[in-house]
Amino acid sequence: MKIEEEYKIKEDSTEKDLEETPIEDVEEETVPVNYSISSYGADYPIDSLIKRITRGVIFVPNFQRGYVWKPEHASRFIESLLLGLPVPGIFLAKESETEKLLVIDGQQRLWSLLYFYEGRFPGGRKFALKGVNTEFEGHTYESLPESFRTHLDDCIIHATVIKQEEPNDDNTSIYHIFERLNTGGVRLQPQEIRACIYHGPLNEILHELNNNDSWRKLFGPINKNMKDQELILRFFALNFLGHEYKNPLKEFLNIYMSKNKNFTLHKPEILFLTFERTVDEILNYIGPSAFKPNRALRTAVFDAVMVGISKRLEKGEIKNKEEIKLKYAELLEDEEFQIATRSYTTQEAAVKKRLDLAIKFFGEIE
């Protein structure tokens, strides 16, 4: 796939987004972490970096925010290198299963280098230096005098390479490092970070399922921070592993996405079937406000209704469809359910209580 097809320049931020669904989200959580991480420094000549990026040895996953630097910003970065000025280093994470290096900080700098060497930005726009010293102004990589090209090729970018040693069955420390390094003007939200760190087939399925017609009617417009995709991930994690749930929720989702990113836990056909039949049943027999007892989408109600209906469907087709909405109304009126969906909603007791109640209520339907 060509670079311009894989990494799209961000749309003009002045464009108005569709009105997003208000979400009553989980309370802020502090994630306790205890990792064994190894790291080392590596100095890469720029021409070596370009070769590694082109071969996919160093890579940035296809991430929806893509390349956001303006030509003047990218040009100034190239100029700094040509002038011999110091530039920030990059952070890379070594993937245990592939030994490839994932970029967790430095994406814009690396793509700027690649685009300059290729002579074009995504979309085909020529990359000629702009807003720089007169000796460099208007030059592409190919048109630079050979001495400048050689100097640029030999410039060093320092990389810090990290690898999680323990626990060795997930890669969740990379999430926390990425989160801490994410100090730009527009901070990424949890699912946006997961989409980058835990790239792979599961992430692609979350994107595909997010376009499901029934789901869109239940959730509302596409969420620019991927909260809708996070809810799909949340459903899978709680539906299949709810009995193992431990707070904080953020880490529970990180672990599930890390361990199942290549379908090690649950196969794609199971994920598709489970999600699609559940949202179809909820839309058809409860209605588009199923997760919105008030105007806002309540994530705790979402958890319970999705898992409750899914578990009932595992037992076979629901014959008395009219009972679905009746049991839904009974569930919302249940005092214990109300307590488990109004406060401390990510605590283990609250999560397990509302899931158990939903499974019980919907499980009574013939």
C-alpha angles and dihedrals in degrees: 000000000000119000094240090055095046100044115040123196110249115261119251106287090219091071111106118245121221112265105277126225111260109239128202093215134192120281118262112280132204109219114213110215132189113173140160106221129175123202139177138179124247129185113212124191107228095243087054091050091051091052092049093049092048091050092046094242088120110034146168112212117240097273123181098234090057123166114355106164117115118232091254092054093048091046093053090052091053090046091054089057093047090051093049094244119152117260130192118271125240133239121227130184121210113225111223096213097048105019086225120139118243117204110233097165127018101044096137093048094049095047090047089056092047093048092048092052090047091046097232145074122229108291093037100278111153115252105222117156112263133189094012137115113310093247089062101031113122095006125133121202091263094048095050114107110265093248090058092046091052091047091051092047090054097045113117127232113194116222130193108210117200133188130184110232098176133064086029099189097070139027100225097132089070088061092057093046090049090048092053093046091049097097100134127126093272110042117214119240123232097265092045088057092046090051088059101039099039097039116162143084096323091054089051091052092051088054092048095047089048087070093055108130096226091048093051091053091049097045105029131223120002110280113233092213093051095246088142091057089046089057091053089052089047091053093052093047095048095038095054102026105022091120088062095047118141124173141271092074093205091062092043089058092044091054094047094049092045095049096042101037089111095034095261090144105029128017122234095246090057092049093050095046095045096048100040098048091045097052091042091054093046094048094046099045107024101027141228092302094058093118094035110068084161122024095281124073107250110212094202091056089046091055094052100042095046095047094041094053092041093053091048091052090053087068093055142278118333108240101182098057094170090065092064094075092041092054089045091056091047090051093052090051094050110113095217090049092051091053091049093052102042108055139015085011096167096052114112095243093051095046094048093043096054093044092049091048093049092048089050096047097045091039089066091067115104 
